[in-house]
Coordinates of C-alpha atoms in Angstrom, one line a residue:
M1 CA -27.1 -5.9 -64.8
S2 CA -28.9 -3.6 -62.4
N3 CA -27.6 -0.2 -61.3
E4 CA -27.4 -1.6 -57.7
Q5 CA -25.1 -4.3 -59.0
N6 CA -22.9 -1.8 -60.9
N7 CA -22.7 0.4 -57.8
P8 CA -23.1 -1.6 -54.7
L9 CA -22.9 1.6 -52.6
L10 CA -26.3 2.8 -53.9
Q11 CA -28.0 0.6 -51.3
Y12 CA -26.5 2.8 -48.6
I13 CA -28.7 6.0 -48.6
F14 CA -29.6 8.5 -45.9
N15 CA -33.1 8.3 -44.5
N16 CA -33.1 12.1 -44.0
P17 CA -30.3 14.1 -45.8
E18 CA -31.4 17.3 -44.0
E19 CA -31.0 15.6 -40.6
F20 CA -27.6 14.3 -41.7
A21 CA -26.5 17.9 -42.6
R22 CA -27.5 19.1 -39.2
N23 CA -25.6 16.3 -37.6
L24 CA -22.5 17.2 -39.6
T25 CA -22.7 20.6 -38.0
K26 CA -22.9 19.0 -34.5
I27 CA -20.0 16.8 -35.4
A28 CA -17.8 19.8 -36.3
E29 CA -18.8 21.6 -33.2
Q30 CA -18.1 18.6 -31.0
G31 CA -14.8 18.1 -32.9
G32 CA -13.8 21.5 -31.8
K33 CA -14.4 20.6 -28.2
A34 CA -12.4 17.5 -28.6
L35 CA -9.5 19.5 -30.1
A36 CA -9.7 22.0 -27.2
A37 CA -9.6 19.2 -24.7
Y38 CA -6.5 17.8 -26.4
L39 CA -4.7 21.2 -26.6
E40 CA -5.6 22.7 -23.3
P41 CA -3.2 20.6 -21.0
R42 CA -0.4 21.1 -23.6
E43 CA -0.9 24.9 -23.6
K44 CA -0.7 24.9 -19.8
G45 CA 2.4 22.7 -19.8
Q46 CA 0.7 19.9 -18.1
V47 CA 1.5 17.4 -20.8
R48 CA 4.6 16.8 -22.8
D49 CA 4.2 15.0 -26.1
E50 CA 6.4 11.9 -26.0
T51 CA 5.2 10.4 -29.3
P52 CA 8.1 11.6 -31.4
E53 CA 10.6 9.6 -29.4
E54 CA 8.6 6.4 -29.7
L55 CA 7.7 7.0 -33.3
G56 CA 11.4 7.6 -34.1
L57 CA 12.4 4.2 -32.7
A58 CA 9.6 2.5 -34.7
V59 CA 10.6 4.3 -38.0
K60 CA 14.2 3.4 -37.4
T61 CA 13.3 -0.3 -37.0
L62 CA 11.1 -0.3 -40.1
A63 CA 13.7 1.6 -42.1
E64 CA 16.1 -1.3 -41.5
V65 CA 13.6 -3.7 -43.1
G66 CA 13.2 -1.3 -46.1
E67 CA 17.0 -1.0 -46.4
Y68 CA 17.4 -4.8 -46.6
W69 CA 15.0 -5.0 -49.6
M70 CA 16.2 -1.8 -51.4
K71 CA 19.9 -2.4 -51.3
D72 CA 19.5 -5.3 -53.8
P73 CA 17.6 -4.2 -56.9
A74 CA 16.6 -7.7 -57.9
R75 CA 15.3 -8.3 -54.4
A76 CA 13.3 -5.1 -54.5
I77 CA 11.8 -5.9 -57.9
E78 CA 10.9 -9.4 -56.7
A79 CA 9.0 -8.0 -53.7
Q80 CA 7.1 -5.4 -55.8
T81 CA 6.2 -8.1 -58.4
R82 CA 4.8 -10.4 -55.6
L83 CA 2.6 -7.5 -54.4
W84 CA 1.3 -6.6 -57.8
A85 CA 0.7 -10.2 -58.8
G86 CA -1.5 -10.6 -55.8
Y87 CA -3.4 -7.3 -56.6
M88 CA -3.9 -8.4 -60.3
Q89 CA -5.3 -11.8 -59.2
I90 CA -7.8 -10.0 -56.9
W91 CA -8.7 -7.6 -59.7
N92 CA -9.2 -10.4 -62.3
N93 CA -11.4 -12.4 -59.9
T94 CA -13.4 -9.3 -59.2
L95 CA -14.0 -8.6 -62.9
K96 CA -15.1 -12.2 -63.4
R97 CA -17.6 -11.8 -60.5
M98 CA -18.9 -8.6 -61.9
A99 CA -19.5 -10.4 -65.2
G100 CA -21.5 -13.1 -63.4
E101 CA -18.8 -15.8 -63.7
P102 CA -18.0 -18.0 -60.7
S103 CA -14.9 -16.8 -58.8
Q104 CA -13.1 -17.9 -55.7
P105 CA -11.4 -15.2 -53.5
A106 CA -7.7 -14.9 -53.9
I107 CA -7.2 -14.5 -50.2
S108 CA -9.5 -15.0 -47.2
P109 CA -9.3 -13.9 -43.5
S110 CA -8.6 -16.3 -40.7
P111 CA -11.7 -18.0 -39.3
R112 CA -10.8 -16.5 -36.0
D113 CA -10.7 -12.9 -37.4
K114 CA -13.8 -11.2 -36.1
R115 CA -13.5 -8.1 -38.2
F116 CA -15.1 -9.5 -41.4
K117 CA -18.0 -11.4 -40.0
D118 CA -20.8 -9.3 -41.6
T119 CA -22.1 -11.1 -44.7
E120 CA -21.6 -8.0 -46.9
W121 CA -17.9 -8.5 -46.7
D122 CA -18.4 -11.6 -48.9
E123 CA -21.6 -10.8 -50.8
N124 CA -21.0 -7.2 -51.8
Q125 CA -18.4 -7.0 -54.6
F126 CA -17.0 -3.6 -53.4
F127 CA -16.5 -4.6 -49.8
D128 CA -15.1 -8.0 -50.9
F129 CA -12.6 -6.3 -53.1
V130 CA -11.5 -3.9 -50.4
K131 CA -11.2 -6.7 -47.9
Q132 CA -9.0 -8.8 -50.2
M133 CA -6.8 -5.9 -51.1
Y134 CA -6.2 -5.2 -47.4
L135 CA -5.5 -8.9 -46.6
Q136 CA -3.1 -9.1 -49.6
T137 CA -1.2 -6.0 -48.5
T138 CA -1.0 -7.2 -44.9
E139 CA 0.4 -10.6 -45.9
W140 CA 2.9 -8.9 -48.2
A141 CA 4.1 -6.5 -45.5
E142 CA 4.5 -9.4 -43.0
H143 CA 6.5 -11.3 -45.6
L144 CA 8.9 -8.4 -46.0
V145 CA 9.7 -8.6 -42.3
D146 CA 10.0 -12.4 -42.2
G147 CA 12.2 -12.3 -45.3
A148 CA 14.6 -9.7 -44.0
T149 CA 17.1 -12.4 -43.1
D150 CA 20.1 -10.0 -42.5
L151 CA 18.3 -8.5 -39.4
D152 CA 18.9 -9.8 -36.0
D153 CA 16.0 -11.6 -34.3
H154 CA 15.2 -8.7 -31.9
T155 CA 15.0 -6.1 -34.8
R156 CA 12.8 -8.4 -36.9
H157 CA 10.6 -9.1 -33.8
K158 CA 10.1 -5.4 -33.3
A159 CA 9.5 -4.8 -37.0
A160 CA 6.8 -7.5 -37.1
F161 CA 5.1 -6.0 -34.1
Y162 CA 5.1 -2.5 -35.6
V163 CA 3.8 -3.8 -38.9
R164 CA 1.0 -5.6 -37.1
Q165 CA 0.1 -2.4 -35.3
I166 CA 0.0 -0.4 -38.6
T167 CA -2.0 -3.0 -40.5
N168 CA -4.4 -3.4 -37.7
A169 CA -5.0 0.3 -37.6
M170 CA -5.4 0.5 -41.3
S171 CA -8.0 -2.3 -41.5
P172 CA -11.0 -1.3 -43.6
S173 CA -13.2 -2.5 -40.8
N174 CA -12.1 0.6 -38.8
F175 CA -13.5 3.2 -41.3
I176 CA -17.1 4.1 -42.1
L177 CA -16.9 4.1 -45.9
T178 CA -15.1 0.7 -46.1
N179 CA -17.1 -1.1 -43.4
P180 CA -20.6 -2.2 -44.6
E181 CA -21.9 -2.6 -41.0
L182 CA -20.8 0.9 -40.0
L183 CA -22.0 2.5 -43.2
R184 CA -25.5 1.0 -42.8
E185 CA -25.6 2.2 -39.2
T186 CA -24.5 5.7 -40.1
M187 CA -26.9 6.0 -42.9
S188 CA -29.9 4.6 -41.0
C189 CA -29.5 7.1 -38.2
N190 CA -28.3 10.0 -40.4
G191 CA -25.0 10.3 -38.6
E192 CA -26.4 10.6 -35.1
N193 CA -24.0 7.8 -34.1
L194 CA -21.0 10.0 -35.0
V195 CA -22.4 12.9 -32.9
R196 CA -22.6 10.7 -29.9
G197 CA -19.2 9.2 -30.7
M198 CA -17.5 12.6 -30.9
E199 CA -19.1 13.5 -27.5
L200 CA -17.6 10.3 -26.0
L201 CA -14.2 11.1 -27.6
T202 CA -14.3 14.5 -26.0
E203 CA -15.1 13.0 -22.6
D204 CA -12.3 10.4 -22.9
I205 CA -9.7 13.1 -23.9
K206 CA -10.7 15.1 -20.9
A207 CA -10.5 12.1 -18.6
G208 CA -7.0 11.3 -20.0
N209 CA -5.9 14.9 -19.4
G210 CA -5.2 15.5 -23.1
E211 CA -4.7 11.8 -24.1
V212 CA -7.5 9.4 -25.2
K213 CA -8.4 7.3 -22.2
L214 CA -10.2 4.5 -24.1
R215 CA -13.2 3.1 -22.3
Q216 CA -13.4 -0.7 -22.4
S217 CA -16.2 -0.9 -19.8
D218 CA -18.7 1.3 -18.1
P219 CA -16.8 2.7 -15.2
T220 CA -19.9 3.9 -13.4
S221 CA -21.1 0.3 -13.0
F222 CA -18.4 -0.7 -10.5
E223 CA -17.2 0.4 -7.1
I224 CA -14.2 -1.1 -5.4
G225 CA -15.4 -2.6 -2.1
K226 CA -19.0 -2.8 -3.2
N227 CA -19.3 -5.0 -6.3
V228 CA -15.6 -5.8 -6.9
A229 CA -13.0 -6.5 -4.3
N230 CA -15.7 -7.2 -1.7
T231 CA -14.6 -10.4 0.0
P232 CA -14.8 -9.5 3.8
G233 CA -11.5 -8.9 5.5
K234 CA -9.3 -6.4 7.4
V235 CA -6.2 -4.4 6.6
I236 CA -3.8 -5.4 9.4
A237 CA -0.5 -3.7 8.4
E238 CA 0.7 -1.0 6.0
N239 CA 3.8 1.0 5.0
D240 CA 4.5 3.2 2.0
V241 CA 4.9 0.2 -0.3
C242 CA 1.8 -1.9 0.5
Q243 CA -1.1 -2.8 2.8
L244 CA -1.6 -6.4 4.1
I245 CA -5.1 -7.7 4.1
Q246 CA -6.3 -10.7 6.2
Y247 CA -9.6 -12.2 5.1
E248 CA -12.4 -13.3 7.5
P249 CA -12.6 -17.1 7.8
V250 CA -15.9 -18.9 6.8
T251 CA -15.0 -22.4 8.1
E252 CA -14.7 -23.5 11.7
Q253 CA -11.3 -25.0 11.1
V254 CA -8.5 -23.8 8.8
F255 CA -5.2 -25.2 7.6
K256 CA -2.5 -24.6 10.1
R257 CA -0.1 -23.1 7.5
P258 CA -1.3 -19.6 6.4
L259 CA -1.4 -18.6 2.8
L260 CA 0.1 -15.4 1.4
V261 CA -0.8 -14.0 -2.0
V262 CA 1.7 -11.7 -3.8
P263 CA -0.1 -10.1 -6.7
P264 CA 1.4 -8.0 -9.5
W265 CA 1.8 -4.3 -8.9
I266 CA 1.1 -3.8 -12.6
N267 CA -2.7 -3.3 -12.2
K268 CA -4.3 -4.2 -8.9
Y269 CA -4.7 -7.3 -6.7
Y270 CA -8.5 -7.5 -7.1
I271 CA -8.2 -9.4 -10.4
L272 CA -8.2 -12.3 -7.9
D273 CA -11.3 -10.9 -6.2
L274 CA -13.5 -9.5 -9.0
N275 CA -16.9 -10.7 -7.6
E276 CA -18.3 -13.5 -5.5
E277 CA -18.6 -15.9 -8.5
K278 CA -15.1 -15.3 -9.9
S279 CA -13.1 -14.6 -6.7
F280 CA -10.1 -16.9 -6.3
I281 CA -9.5 -15.2 -2.9
K282 CA -13.0 -16.0 -1.7
W283 CA -12.7 -19.6 -3.0
M284 CA -9.5 -20.1 -1.1
V285 CA -11.1 -18.9 2.1
E286 CA -13.9 -21.3 1.5
Q287 CA -11.4 -24.2 1.2
G288 CA -10.2 -23.5 4.7
H289 CA -7.1 -21.3 4.1
T290 CA -6.2 -18.3 6.2
V291 CA -5.6 -15.9 3.3
F292 CA -3.4 -12.9 3.4
V293 CA -3.0 -10.6 0.4
I294 CA -0.6 -7.8 -0.4
S295 CA -2.3 -4.7 -1.8
W296 CA 0.5 -2.6 -3.4
V297 CA 0.5 1.1 -3.3
N298 CA -0.3 3.0 -6.5
P299 CA 3.0 4.9 -6.4
D300 CA 3.8 8.5 -7.2
E301 CA 7.0 10.6 -6.9
R302 CA 7.4 9.6 -3.2
Q303 CA 8.1 6.0 -4.2
A304 CA 10.6 6.9 -7.0
K305 CA 13.5 5.2 -5.3
K306 CA 11.6 2.1 -4.2
S307 CA 13.3 -0.8 -6.0
F308 CA 12.8 -4.6 -6.2
E309 CA 14.7 -4.8 -2.9
H310 CA 12.2 -2.5 -1.2
Y311 CA 9.2 -4.5 -2.6
M312 CA 10.8 -7.6 -1.2
K313 CA 11.6 -6.3 2.2
E314 CA 8.7 -3.9 2.8
G315 CA 6.3 -6.1 0.9
I316 CA 6.9 -9.8 1.3
F317 CA 9.1 -9.7 4.4
M318 CA 6.7 -7.2 6.1
A319 CA 3.9 -9.6 5.3
L320 CA 5.7 -12.6 6.6
D321 CA 6.6 -10.9 9.9
T322 CA 3.0 -9.8 10.4
I323 CA 1.6 -13.2 9.6
K324 CA 4.0 -14.8 12.1
K325 CA 2.9 -12.4 14.7
T326 CA -0.9 -12.9 14.2
T327 CA -0.9 -16.6 13.5
Q328 CA 2.2 -17.8 15.5
Q329 CA 3.3 -19.7 12.4
D330 CA 6.9 -19.6 11.2
S331 CA 6.2 -20.5 7.6
V332 CA 3.5 -19.9 4.9
N333 CA 2.4 -21.2 1.6
A334 CA 2.9 -18.4 -0.9
V335 CA 1.2 -17.6 -4.2
G336 CA 2.7 -15.2 -6.7
Y337 CA 0.9 -13.9 -9.8
C338 CA 2.8 -12.5 -12.9
V339 CA 5.5 -10.0 -11.8
G340 CA 4.4 -10.7 -8.2
G341 CA 5.5 -14.3 -8.8
T342 CA 8.9 -13.1 -10.2
L343 CA 9.4 -11.1 -7.0
L344 CA 8.4 -14.2 -5.0
A345 CA 10.9 -16.3 -6.9
V346 CA 13.7 -13.7 -6.1
T347 CA 12.6 -13.7 -2.5
L348 CA 12.8 -17.5 -2.3
A349 CA 16.3 -17.5 -3.7
Y350 CA 17.3 -14.7 -1.3
L351 CA 15.9 -16.6 1.7
A352 CA 17.7 -19.8 0.7
H353 CA 21.0 -17.9 0.4
K354 CA 20.4 -16.4 3.9
G355 CA 19.5 -19.8 5.4
E356 CA 15.9 -18.8 6.0
A357 CA 14.2 -20.9 3.4
E358 CA 11.7 -22.4 5.9
R359 CA 9.8 -19.0 6.0
I360 CA 8.1 -20.0 2.8
A361 CA 7.2 -23.7 2.7
S362 CA 5.8 -24.0 -0.8
A363 CA 5.4 -21.6 -3.8
T364 CA 2.6 -21.4 -6.3
F365 CA 3.4 -19.3 -9.4
L366 CA 0.5 -18.1 -11.6
T367 CA 1.6 -17.2 -15.2
T368 CA 5.0 -16.2 -13.9
Q369 CA 8.3 -15.8 -15.8
V370 CA 11.6 -16.4 -14.2
D371 CA 13.4 -17.1 -17.4
F372 CA 12.7 -14.5 -20.0
T373 CA 14.3 -16.1 -23.1
Y374 CA 10.8 -16.6 -24.7
A375 CA 9.1 -13.7 -23.1
G376 CA 6.9 -13.0 -26.1
D377 CA 5.8 -9.7 -27.6
L378 CA 6.6 -7.6 -24.5
K379 CA 10.3 -8.0 -25.5
V380 CA 9.7 -5.6 -28.4
F381 CA 9.6 -2.8 -25.9
V382 CA 12.9 -3.8 -24.3
D383 CA 16.3 -2.9 -25.6
E384 CA 19.0 -0.4 -24.5
D385 CA 17.6 2.5 -26.6
Q386 CA 14.0 2.0 -25.5
I387 CA 14.9 1.5 -21.8
K388 CA 17.0 4.7 -21.8
V389 CA 14.1 6.7 -23.2
L390 CA 11.8 5.2 -20.6
E391 CA 14.3 5.8 -17.8
D392 CA 14.8 9.4 -18.8
R393 CA 11.0 9.8 -18.8
M394 CA 10.6 8.1 -15.4
N395 CA 13.4 10.1 -13.8
K396 CA 11.7 13.3 -14.6
Q397 CA 8.6 12.4 -12.5
G398 CA 9.7 9.5 -10.4
Y399 CA 7.4 6.9 -12.0
L400 CA 6.0 5.5 -15.2
D401 CA 2.4 6.6 -15.8
G402 CA 0.0 3.8 -15.7
S403 CA -1.5 4.6 -19.0
K404 CA 1.8 3.7 -20.7
M405 CA 1.8 0.2 -19.4
A406 CA -1.9 -0.2 -20.2
T407 CA -1.3 0.9 -23.8
A408 CA 1.6 -1.5 -24.1
F409 CA -0.5 -4.4 -22.9
N410 CA -3.5 -3.4 -25.1
M411 CA -1.2 -3.2 -28.2
L412 CA -0.3 -6.9 -27.7
R413 CA -3.9 -7.7 -28.8
S414 CA -4.9 -4.5 -30.5
N415 CA -7.6 -6.2 -32.6
D416 CA -9.3 -7.3 -29.4
L417 CA -8.5 -4.5 -26.9
I418 CA -8.2 -1.3 -28.9
W419 CA -10.0 -1.2 -32.3
P420 CA -13.3 -2.8 -31.3
Y421 CA -13.7 -0.1 -28.6
V422 CA -12.6 2.7 -31.0
I423 CA -15.4 1.5 -33.4
N424 CA -18.0 0.9 -30.7
N425 CA -17.4 4.2 -28.8
Y426 CA -16.4 6.7 -31.4
I427 CA -18.1 5.5 -34.6
R428 CA -21.1 3.7 -33.3
G429 CA -21.4 6.2 -30.4
K430 CA -22.3 3.5 -27.9
E431 CA -21.2 3.2 -24.3
P432 CA -19.2 0.0 -23.7
F433 CA -20.9 -2.8 -21.7
P434 CA -20.1 -3.1 -18.0
F435 CA -17.5 -5.8 -17.6
D436 CA -15.7 -6.2 -14.4
L437 CA -12.5 -7.7 -15.9
L438 CA -12.2 -4.8 -18.4
Y439 CA -13.0 -2.3 -15.6
W440 CA -10.0 -3.8 -13.7
N441 CA -7.9 -3.7 -16.9
S442 CA -8.5 0.0 -17.2
D443 CA -7.7 0.7 -13.5
A444 CA -4.0 1.2 -14.3
T445 CA -1.2 1.6 -11.8
R446 CA 2.0 3.6 -11.9
M447 CA 5.4 2.0 -11.8
P448 CA 8.2 3.4 -9.4
A449 CA 11.2 4.4 -11.5
A450 CA 13.8 2.4 -9.6
N451 CA 11.7 -0.8 -9.4
H452 CA 10.6 -0.7 -13.1
S453 CA 14.1 0.0 -14.3
F454 CA 15.5 -2.9 -12.2
Y455 CA 12.9 -5.3 -13.5
L456 CA 13.3 -4.4 -17.2
R457 CA 17.1 -4.6 -17.1
N458 CA 17.6 -7.7 -14.9
C459 CA 14.7 -9.8 -16.3
Y460 CA 13.8 -8.8 -19.8
L461 CA 17.0 -7.3 -21.1
T462 CA 19.8 -9.4 -19.5
N463 CA 17.8 -12.4 -18.1
N464 CA 20.0 -12.2 -15.0
L465 CA 17.5 -14.0 -12.8
A466 CA 17.6 -17.2 -14.9
K467 CA 21.4 -16.9 -15.2
G468 CA 21.9 -16.7 -11.4
E469 CA 23.5 -13.3 -11.8
L470 CA 20.7 -11.1 -10.4
E471 CA 21.9 -9.1 -7.4
I472 CA 19.6 -7.9 -4.7
D473 CA 20.6 -6.4 -1.3
G474 CA 24.2 -7.2 -2.1
V475 CA 23.4 -10.9 -2.7
K476 CA 23.6 -12.8 -6.0
V477 CA 20.6 -15.0 -6.0
D478 CA 20.3 -18.4 -7.7
L479 CA 17.0 -20.1 -8.3
K480 CA 18.7 -23.5 -8.1
D481 CA 18.9 -22.8 -4.4
V482 CA 15.1 -22.9 -4.2
S483 CA 14.2 -26.4 -3.1
V484 CA 10.7 -25.9 -1.8
P485 CA 7.8 -27.6 -3.8
V486 CA 6.6 -25.4 -6.7
Y487 CA 3.2 -25.4 -8.4
N488 CA 3.9 -23.6 -11.7
L489 CA 0.7 -22.6 -13.7
A490 CA 0.9 -21.4 -17.3
T491 CA -1.9 -20.7 -19.7
R492 CA -2.0 -21.9 -23.2
E493 CA -2.9 -18.6 -25.0
D494 CA -0.9 -16.3 -22.7
H495 CA 0.6 -13.3 -24.6
I496 CA 2.4 -11.9 -21.5
A497 CA 3.9 -15.0 -19.9
P498 CA 3.9 -17.5 -22.8
A499 CA 3.5 -21.2 -21.8
K500 CA 6.8 -22.0 -23.5
S501 CA 8.5 -19.4 -21.3
V502 CA 6.9 -20.6 -18.1
L503 CA 7.9 -24.2 -18.9
K504 CA 11.5 -23.1 -19.5
G505 CA 11.5 -21.3 -16.1
S506 CA 10.4 -24.5 -14.4
H507 CA 13.8 -25.9 -15.0
C508 CA 15.5 -23.1 -13.1
F509 CA 14.3 -24.3 -9.6
G510 CA 16.2 -26.7 -7.5
G511 CA 13.2 -28.6 -6.0
P512 CA 10.2 -30.5 -7.3
V513 CA 8.1 -28.6 -9.8
E514 CA 4.5 -29.4 -10.8
Y515 CA 4.0 -27.6 -14.2
V516 CA 0.3 -27.3 -15.1
L517 CA -1.1 -25.8 -18.3
A518 CA -4.6 -24.2 -18.2
G519 CA -6.8 -23.2 -21.1
S520 CA -7.3 -19.6 -22.2
G521 CA -5.0 -16.7 -21.5
H522 CA -3.2 -14.7 -18.9
I523 CA -6.3 -13.6 -17.0
A524 CA -9.2 -15.9 -18.0
G525 CA -7.0 -18.9 -17.6
V526 CA -6.2 -18.0 -14.0
V527 CA -9.6 -16.6 -13.0
N528 CA -11.6 -19.7 -13.9
P529 CA -13.9 -20.8 -11.0
P530 CA -14.9 -24.4 -10.9
A531 CA -18.6 -23.6 -11.0
K532 CA -18.3 -22.1 -14.5
N533 CA -17.0 -25.4 -15.8
K534 CA -15.0 -23.5 -18.5
Y535 CA -11.8 -24.4 -20.4
Q536 CA -9.6 -27.2 -19.3
Y537 CA -6.1 -27.9 -17.9
W538 CA -3.3 -30.3 -18.6
T539 CA -1.0 -32.2 -16.3
N540 CA 2.1 -34.3 -17.0
K541 CA 4.3 -36.3 -14.7
G542 CA 7.3 -35.4 -16.7
L543 CA 8.9 -31.9 -16.9
M544 CA 10.2 -31.7 -20.5
E545 CA 12.1 -29.0 -22.3
D546 CA 9.7 -28.7 -25.3
I547 CA 6.2 -27.4 -24.7
N548 CA 4.8 -29.4 -27.7
A549 CA 6.3 -32.6 -26.5
W550 CA 5.0 -31.9 -22.9
L551 CA 1.5 -31.3 -24.2
Y552 CA 1.5 -34.3 -26.5
S553 CA 2.0 -36.7 -23.6
A554 CA 0.0 -34.7 -21.1
D555 CA -3.4 -35.6 -19.6
E556 CA -6.3 -33.2 -20.3
H557 CA -8.8 -32.5 -17.6
P558 CA -12.1 -30.5 -18.1
G559 CA -12.9 -27.4 -16.1
S560 CA -10.9 -25.3 -13.7
W561 CA -7.4 -26.0 -12.3
W562 CA -8.4 -24.7 -8.9
P563 CA -9.4 -28.1 -7.3
H564 CA -6.2 -29.7 -8.7
W565 CA -4.2 -26.9 -7.0
Q566 CA -6.1 -27.4 -3.8
Q567 CA -5.2 -31.1 -3.7
W568 CA -1.6 -30.2 -4.3
I569 CA -1.4 -27.5 -1.6
Q570 CA -3.3 -29.7 0.9
A571 CA -0.7 -32.5 0.3
Q572 CA 2.0 -30.1 1.5
D573 CA 0.5 -29.9 5.0
D574 CA -3.2 -30.7 5.8
T575 CA -3.0 -30.0 9.6
L576 CA -6.1 -28.2 10.8
V577 CA -6.5 -25.6 13.6
K578 CA -9.3 -23.4 14.8
A579 CA -10.2 -20.6 12.4
R580 CA -8.3 -17.3 12.9
K581 CA -10.0 -14.0 12.7
P582 CA -8.2 -10.7 11.8
G583 CA -6.9 -8.8 14.8
A584 CA -5.7 -11.9 16.8
R585 CA -2.8 -11.5 19.2
R586 CA -3.2 -7.7 19.5
T587 CA -2.7 -7.2 15.8
K588 CA -4.1 -3.7 15.0
I589 CA -6.9 -3.5 12.5
L590 CA -6.4 -0.4 10.4
E591 CA -9.5 -0.5 8.2
D592 CA -11.9 -2.8 6.3
A593 CA -10.8 -4.6 3.2
P594 CA -10.1 -3.8 0.4
G595 CA -8.3 -1.0 2.1
S596 CA -7.5 2.5 0.8
Y597 CA -4.4 1.8 -1.4
V598 CA -6.4 -0.1 -4.0
K599 CA -8.8 2.8 -4.4
V600 CA -6.1 5.3 -5.5
R601 CA -6.5 5.8 -9.3
A602 CA -3.7 6.7 -11.6

C-alpha cells in the first residue's frame, strides 16, 4: 500500500511554505484588527452583549432533554450503546476499506445535502470517515430529542431546532482541515484565501458595529430606485408609519377597481419590485391595474408606541382614504403579503364589525398566516420566557433591531443562508455574487416595540386571531365575519408560513376561499414571473382540512400562478375606465417612487 493511501492528507501540500508563513503573519495581523472592531463598540458602551440571555434559554431547553435520558440509567446506557455501535460500524467498515476489501458506508448524507458533493468526501478514506462520524453523531443527537417523550411539544420543538443549529455549525464541511475542497484551495494558494477572508470578516464586523453582518450578496451592485424598486410611480401620501406609492399606468384603460398592496414591514416592499423581469408590481400594472403600494417606515425610537392598531389606521385606512380621493372609488381589491396579509385580515374583520366591509371588495393573501397552530420553526422563538426577554430589550430602545429578525430567519435555513456564506467569505476569501433577492434579504428593517409585542403575543403565542379573541381598537375581531372573496396563496416549501398552516387559516374566513399552492418557498414561490416558466402551482375545487389530501386530489399546472390570479381578480369586477395617473384630483405628489422611507437602512 502506498504512503499516499496510508496518509491521504499527504496529497495536500503547500506550493510555497515560505509564502504560507508570510500569510500566517498577515492573518494574525488582520485577526487583531477584527478583534479590535469587535471590542471597540463594547468599550464605548455602544453595544450590549445579549448572547448570554439567549444562550441561557437554549442551554435550559437542551438540559431538559439530557435530564430525560440521565434520570433513567438503563435509558442512558441504551442511548450511549446506540451511539458507540454506530461508531464501531463506521470504524470496522473503514478498516475493511483500508485493507482493500469492499465496504458500504454505514450512513450516507441526504441526496439534497449540498455540503458533501466534492468527490473526495467519498473517495478519500479520511474524509469519508470524518463525514460518516459526523452524520452518525447528528442522527443520534436528533434521536435523543425525538425520543424524549416526557417533554411537551414546544420544548421538544425548541430542542430539535437548537440541536440542528449546533450540528449544522459543527459540520466538517465548515472547517479547513476536515473539508477536502477548502484544504486544497488553502494549500494551492498558500493561505492567501484566509488573508482575504480575515479582511472581509473585519469589514463585516465594522459594518455591523461590533457584530458580524454577514454578506450574502455584493451590496455595491444594487441601488434602490436604480436597478431594484424602479417601477415608475409617485409617492402621493405619507405619515410617520408609511408612504403610499401610486404607479404610473402603461395601458390606456385600467380596471375600475383600484388595487392596494399591503407588504410586510419585516424587510421592505420591493421584494415585489426587484427588477423589471421579476417585478410583480410592474406585471400587475401591465395587466391594467391601478396599483397602490404601502411602503412602511423603517422605525426607530419615535415609533416605539406604534401598534397593530396604528399600522391598520395610519397604514391601510390612510391608504384607502387616499385612494378614494384620487380615484373616486369606494372600494379596492387588496393584496397582503406575509405579516402584511395578517394585518389585512385583521382589518377586514374590523371593517366587517364596523359595517364598512365594502371598502375592501376582495382580498388576496400571499403566504399569509391567520391561524398559527402550525406556524413552523418560527414558533421556537415564541414562549413567555423568550417574549419577556425580547420585550425588555425592545423597551430599552423602542424597537427590535433588524439584524435580530434577519438572524432568526437565516437560522431557519442555516445550511443555505449562513454557513455557505461563512465558508465563501471568510475561508475562501471571496466576495459573494450580486443577487438582488439576497440584497433585499440583507436590507433589514427594525420592528416597533408595541407592534412586534402585539403580533407575537396575539398571533404566535395565543393564536387569538384564529380564536376570534384578538382585540384591536376596543373591538374583538372575528375572521368569520369576513365574507369577501379570498385568494389564499401558499407555497409548498415555505418555512415561514407553512402550506399546512395557510390551509388551516383558509377555514377561518366566512366567505368563499380559493386556496392555491405554488411550488418553491416563501419568496421564490411568490416572485415567480410567467416569462421564467419556473415551478408550478396546484388548484383544487375543494377546501379540505388535510394538506396531503388536498394535494392528492389537486390539479397541477406548470409555470407561474400569476395568470391564474389575474383571471380570479378579473372575475371579481372587469369594468374598465380610462387610465389614472398619479396626482389626479389635486392629490399632491410628494416625490418619485420608490420614495425615501424604503431607502432608510437599519
